[in-house]
Structure formats: C-alpha cells, structure tokens
Short mmCIF file of C-alpha atoms in Angstrom, two decimals:
data_model
loop_
_atom_site.label_atom_id
_atom_site.label_comp_id
_atom_site.label_asym_id
_atom_site.label_seq_id
_atom_site.Cartn_x
_atom_site.Cartn_y
_atom_site.Cartn_z
CA UNK A 1 16.68 38.33 -25.51
CA UNK A 2 19.38 39.58 -23.90
CA UNK A 3 22.76 38.33 -24.20
CA UNK A 4 26.72 38.43 -23.62
CA UNK A 5 29.45 37.17 -25.24
CA UNK A 6 32.83 36.35 -24.27
CA UNK A 7 35.55 33.20 -25.00
CA UNK A 8 35.66 30.66 -21.98
CA UNK A 9 39.54 30.31 -21.99
CA UNK A 10 42.67 32.03 -22.66
CA UNK A 11 46.65 31.27 -22.42
CA UNK A 12 48.50 33.62 -22.19
CA UNK A 13 52.52 34.39 -21.31
CA UNK A 14 53.67 36.44 -18.32
CA UNK A 15 54.71 40.03 -19.58
CA UNK A 16 52.68 39.87 -22.61
CA UNK A 17 49.52 41.49 -23.82
CA UNK A 18 46.25 39.59 -24.08
CA UNK A 19 42.61 41.41 -25.32
CA UNK A 20 39.53 39.86 -23.97
CA UNK A 21 36.43 40.40 -25.50
CA UNK A 22 32.57 41.01 -25.31
CA UNK A 23 29.41 40.95 -27.27
CA UNK A 24 26.54 42.26 -25.28
CA UNK A 25 22.83 42.60 -26.74
CA UNK A 26 20.61 43.84 -24.18
CA UNK A 27 17.50 45.91 -24.08
CA UNK A 28 18.41 48.86 -23.71
CA UNK A 29 21.85 49.87 -23.23
CA UNK A 30 23.52 51.93 -19.44
CA UNK A 31 26.82 50.57 -19.70
CA UNK A 32 29.31 47.99 -19.16
CA UNK A 33 31.52 46.42 -16.32
CA UNK A 34 34.29 44.72 -15.97
CA UNK A 35 35.20 42.73 -12.67
CA UNK A 36 37.94 40.34 -11.91
CA UNK A 37 37.29 37.34 -10.33
CA UNK A 38 40.40 35.14 -8.90
CA UNK A 39 39.70 31.36 -7.86
CA UNK A 40 37.50 31.21 -4.24
CA UNK A 41 37.23 35.21 -4.72
CA UNK A 42 34.84 37.65 -4.88
CA UNK A 43 34.50 39.32 -7.81
CA UNK A 44 35.70 42.44 -7.89
CA UNK A 45 34.99 46.14 -10.16
CA UNK A 46 37.86 46.63 -12.48
CA UNK A 47 36.38 49.00 -15.32
CA UNK A 48 32.88 50.46 -16.67
CA UNK A 49 32.49 51.99 -19.53
CA UNK A 50 29.19 54.11 -20.65
CA UNK A 51 30.57 56.23 -23.55
CA UNK A 52 32.63 55.00 -26.67
CA UNK A 53 36.36 54.87 -26.39
CA UNK A 54 39.59 53.53 -24.25
CA UNK A 55 39.62 53.99 -20.53
CA UNK A 56 42.78 53.27 -19.42
CA UNK A 57 44.11 52.45 -15.96
CA UNK A 58 47.75 51.45 -15.44
CA UNK A 59 47.61 47.92 -16.59
CA UNK A 60 44.57 47.78 -17.63
CA UNK A 61 42.57 49.02 -20.34
CA UNK A 62 38.15 48.75 -21.47
CA UNK A 63 37.27 49.69 -24.64
CA UNK A 64 33.20 49.99 -25.93
CA UNK A 65 31.53 50.73 -29.14
CA UNK A 66 28.10 51.14 -28.39
CA UNK A 67 27.20 50.60 -32.35
CA UNK A 68 29.19 47.23 -32.59
CA UNK A 69 27.84 46.09 -29.39
CA UNK A 70 31.57 45.42 -28.28
CA UNK A 71 33.50 45.66 -25.33
CA UNK A 72 37.40 44.76 -24.51
CA UNK A 73 39.31 44.47 -22.11
CA UNK A 74 42.87 44.56 -22.29
CA UNK A 75 45.90 43.77 -19.96
CA UNK A 76 49.26 44.49 -20.35
CA UNK A 77 52.77 43.42 -18.70
CA UNK A 78 50.96 39.96 -17.50
CA UNK A 79 51.52 38.92 -14.05
CA UNK A 80 51.12 35.43 -12.79
CA UNK A 81 48.42 37.13 -10.26
CA UNK A 82 46.28 38.35 -13.07
CA UNK A 83 45.84 34.03 -13.54
CA UNK A 84 41.55 34.57 -13.29
CA UNK A 85 38.20 34.90 -14.28
CA UNK A 86 37.25 38.62 -15.83
CA UNK A 87 33.44 38.86 -16.45
CA UNK A 88 31.83 41.10 -18.64
CA UNK A 89 28.31 42.80 -17.20
CA UNK A 90 25.82 44.85 -19.25
CA UNK A 91 23.32 47.34 -17.82
CA UNK A 92 20.05 46.96 -19.80
CA UNK A 93 17.18 49.44 -19.54
CA UNK A 94 16.89 48.82 -15.86
CA UNK A 95 20.02 49.36 -15.09
CA UNK A 96 19.41 45.52 -14.15
CA UNK A 97 22.91 44.13 -14.59
CA UNK A 98 23.48 40.97 -17.30
CA UNK A 99 26.41 38.67 -16.88
CA UNK A 100 28.86 36.73 -19.54
CA UNK A 101 29.35 33.94 -18.42
CA UNK A 102 33.36 34.66 -17.64
CA UNK A 103 36.85 34.61 -19.15
CA UNK A 104 39.21 31.73 -17.39
CA UNK A 105 42.52 33.77 -17.80
CA UNK A 106 45.41 31.18 -17.73
CA UNK A 107 49.23 33.22 -17.26
CA UNK A 108 51.73 30.99 -18.33
CA UNK A 109 55.39 31.51 -17.21
CA UNK B 1 38.93 43.70 2.11
CA UNK B 2 35.02 44.44 0.01
CA UNK B 3 33.02 45.44 3.30
CA UNK B 4 30.90 42.61 2.53
CA UNK B 5 30.99 39.59 4.21
CA UNK B 6 29.16 36.61 3.47
CA UNK B 7 29.10 33.26 6.47
CA UNK B 8 29.62 30.43 6.41
CA UNK B 9 32.39 30.09 3.77
CA UNK B 10 31.81 26.33 3.31
CA UNK B 11 28.20 24.17 3.84
CA UNK B 12 27.22 20.32 3.17
CA UNK B 13 23.48 19.79 3.41
CA UNK B 14 21.04 16.90 2.52
CA UNK B 15 18.15 17.49 1.08
CA UNK B 16 16.17 17.25 4.36
CA UNK B 17 18.18 19.71 6.50
CA UNK B 18 17.05 23.43 6.64
CA UNK B 19 20.14 26.33 6.89
CA UNK B 20 20.60 29.62 6.33
CA UNK B 21 23.29 31.95 4.64
CA UNK B 22 24.37 35.45 6.28
CA UNK B 23 25.56 38.14 4.54
CA UNK B 24 26.41 41.22 6.10
CA UNK B 25 27.68 44.90 4.13
CA UNK B 26 30.09 47.57 6.08
CA UNK B 27 29.60 49.89 3.71
CA UNK B 28 26.31 52.22 4.60
CA UNK B 29 24.80 51.03 0.64
CA UNK B 30 20.99 50.56 -0.03
CA UNK B 31 20.62 47.62 -2.47
CA UNK B 32 21.67 44.22 -1.84
CA UNK B 33 21.74 41.40 -3.82
CA UNK B 34 21.48 37.74 -3.89
CA UNK B 35 23.46 35.73 -6.82
CA UNK B 36 24.25 32.12 -7.74
CA UNK B 37 27.09 31.39 -9.65
CA UNK B 38 27.41 27.64 -11.17
CA UNK B 39 30.55 26.40 -12.85
CA UNK B 40 31.30 28.36 -16.85
CA UNK B 41 27.40 29.73 -16.44
CA UNK B 42 26.44 33.13 -15.87
CA UNK B 43 26.07 35.09 -12.45
CA UNK B 44 22.25 34.53 -12.15
CA UNK B 45 20.28 37.04 -9.70
CA UNK B 46 18.25 35.61 -7.26
CA UNK B 47 17.24 38.27 -5.57
CA UNK B 48 17.35 42.36 -4.31
CA UNK B 49 16.65 44.44 -1.85
CA UNK B 50 16.33 48.33 -2.28
CA UNK B 51 16.05 49.82 1.63
CA UNK B 52 14.99 46.46 2.91
CA UNK B 53 11.64 46.19 0.10
CA UNK B 54 12.37 43.30 -2.30
CA UNK B 55 12.54 44.38 -5.76
CA UNK B 56 13.61 41.45 -7.90
CA UNK B 57 12.20 37.69 -7.34
CA UNK B 58 13.55 35.99 -11.02
CA UNK B 59 11.21 32.90 -10.84
CA UNK B 60 13.37 31.78 -8.24
CA UNK B 61 11.71 28.21 -6.47
CA UNK B 62 10.46 28.71 -3.16
CA UNK B 63 12.89 26.13 -1.61
CA UNK B 64 15.01 29.83 -1.57
CA UNK B 65 13.85 32.39 0.94
CA UNK B 66 15.41 35.73 1.19
CA UNK B 67 15.20 37.74 4.59
CA UNK B 68 16.20 41.39 4.70
CA UNK B 69 15.55 42.75 8.44
CA UNK B 70 17.90 45.54 7.54
CA UNK B 71 19.40 47.39 4.62
CA UNK B 72 22.99 45.80 6.07
CA UNK B 73 22.48 42.39 7.09
CA UNK B 74 20.95 39.69 4.23
CA UNK B 75 19.57 36.58 5.26
CA UNK B 76 19.59 33.46 2.15
CA UNK B 77 17.55 30.55 3.93
CA UNK B 78 17.29 27.14 2.50
CA UNK B 79 14.94 23.86 2.62
CA UNK B 80 14.86 20.81 0.89
CA UNK B 81 16.84 21.70 -1.98
CA UNK B 82 18.35 19.44 -4.73
CA UNK B 83 21.71 18.66 -6.34
CA UNK B 84 21.58 20.57 -8.81
CA UNK B 85 21.06 23.69 -6.17
CA UNK B 86 24.70 23.07 -5.65
CA UNK B 87 26.72 26.27 -6.62
CA UNK B 88 28.50 29.35 -5.20
CA UNK B 89 26.21 31.84 -3.73
CA UNK B 90 27.05 35.44 -3.79
CA UNK B 91 25.67 38.22 -1.89
CA UNK B 92 26.30 41.62 -3.34
CA UNK B 93 25.10 45.47 -2.23
CA UNK B 94 25.24 49.15 -4.34
CA UNK B 95 24.76 52.29 -3.12
CA UNK B 96 21.96 52.48 -5.38
CA UNK B 97 19.24 50.07 -6.46
CA UNK B 98 18.42 49.28 -9.92
CA UNK B 99 16.62 51.72 -12.32
CA UNK B 100 17.70 54.03 -10.09
CA UNK B 101 21.50 55.21 -11.62
CA UNK B 102 22.97 53.81 -14.67
CA UNK B 103 26.23 53.74 -12.39
CA UNK B 104 25.68 49.94 -10.09
CA UNK B 105 28.50 49.05 -9.17
CA UNK B 106 28.36 46.53 -7.12
CA UNK B 107 31.04 44.82 -3.81
CA UNK B 108 31.05 40.92 -4.27
CA UNK B 109 31.28 39.23 -0.66
CA UNK B 110 33.02 36.43 -1.44
CA UNK B 111 30.33 33.47 -1.59
CA UNK B 112 29.12 30.75 0.12
CA UNK B 113 30.58 27.14 -1.33
CA UNK B 114 27.40 25.12 -0.73
CA UNK B 115 26.69 21.15 -1.68
CA UNK B 116 23.65 19.46 -0.99
CA UNK B 117 23.83 15.47 -1.22
#
C-alpha cells in the first residue's frame, strides 16, 4: 500500500533549528512536496524535491533521498510565526498526491 | 492571497438539510480538487476535475455530489449528511491535471469548516 509517515507533533524554541522527517512508500515516485498550514488557513506550498539532495530556500530547506524513501524539512532561525502544521505529500506513478497526516510544530519563546 | 476562494467559511447543518459549498479559482488553472481534512488524518482526496471533466471519484458516498460548470468554479452539493462528515473541506486547483505532470503544485483555498448536527 501507499503510505506517508511523519511525526504528529514537535516542539522547538524560537531562534533554534528543527528538522521534520517524512518517510514514504508510494507505487512509483514522482517527487515530494512540503506544505505549511496555519490553523484555520489554506495549506501553502513550501518545496518540491524530485532529485536526491538538499534544496535551500531562505530559512527553509528540504532534503530527499529516493533510495531511502526519506525526506526532511529543515527550518532555521525559528520564529513564532512558524508555528503551524507541515504536510508531506509524495507523488505516485499516476502523479496523484499521497498525503501524510501532518506535523504540528509548536514554537516556544 | 492564494487565488482560490471558498464560501461559506463555516457551515452548520442538520442531517436532513441540503447545502452547497462553492469554490472559485482565479489562476487560470485546468484542474480542480475537493479534499476532506479531518483532525490528525491525512488529506483525503474526494474528487478531481480536469478541464471540467471528472477524472477521480475516490469512493465518495453519494450524499456528496460535485459539480464543475466551468474550469474556474467547483461546487460540492451536500444532502443527508452524517455527523462523521464534519470536517474541513478544502478546494484546490493546479495548472495540470493528474497524470499530466510530475510537478503538480496545488493551490488551496481556505476551506469550509462543516459541522453536521
């Protein structure tokens, strides 16, 4: 079956670094997305990885290892506004998105 | 501003009511989606429309009925819902439809928070 696993909740301190992991099992693989969703708001696109390696975008970076079926989202210099849920989604052979349940990130002062 | 709007934002309805959710995208996209989001569960894809044609129906109960009159508008008609249908209903759009592109970034609306009493 197809499955995306990510931790349910994480807590970090303002100004610190946090890494949110995601493992995936999909029938075929055509890339992995990360989305951010603040409470009561729409999910918004953060990153897309299809090749192995690290993609850096300001304070946020996303990593992919296709051989390990693994990705992570790295958030640096955490700010209170980064408190949100982070959704991992893999793309299968039919280009359909398979979603994880999301990781709720709590930032403490 | 995501370019995808949804109305209403909140809806409370009884099990015998009939109501409709509306979604509109201003991005010129060709594909539109309905998702159900329940607490601590993955997003559940319900329906996909590509160029106004329904291409996916993920075994959704018939009490949910989608309608796509054009590529910018999408409706979800609701009737005789159950309390377990209470959830956040998200609409999304993308430039390409499924099976067309590996890069299929979806743009989401803010959702309708539905409560069924």
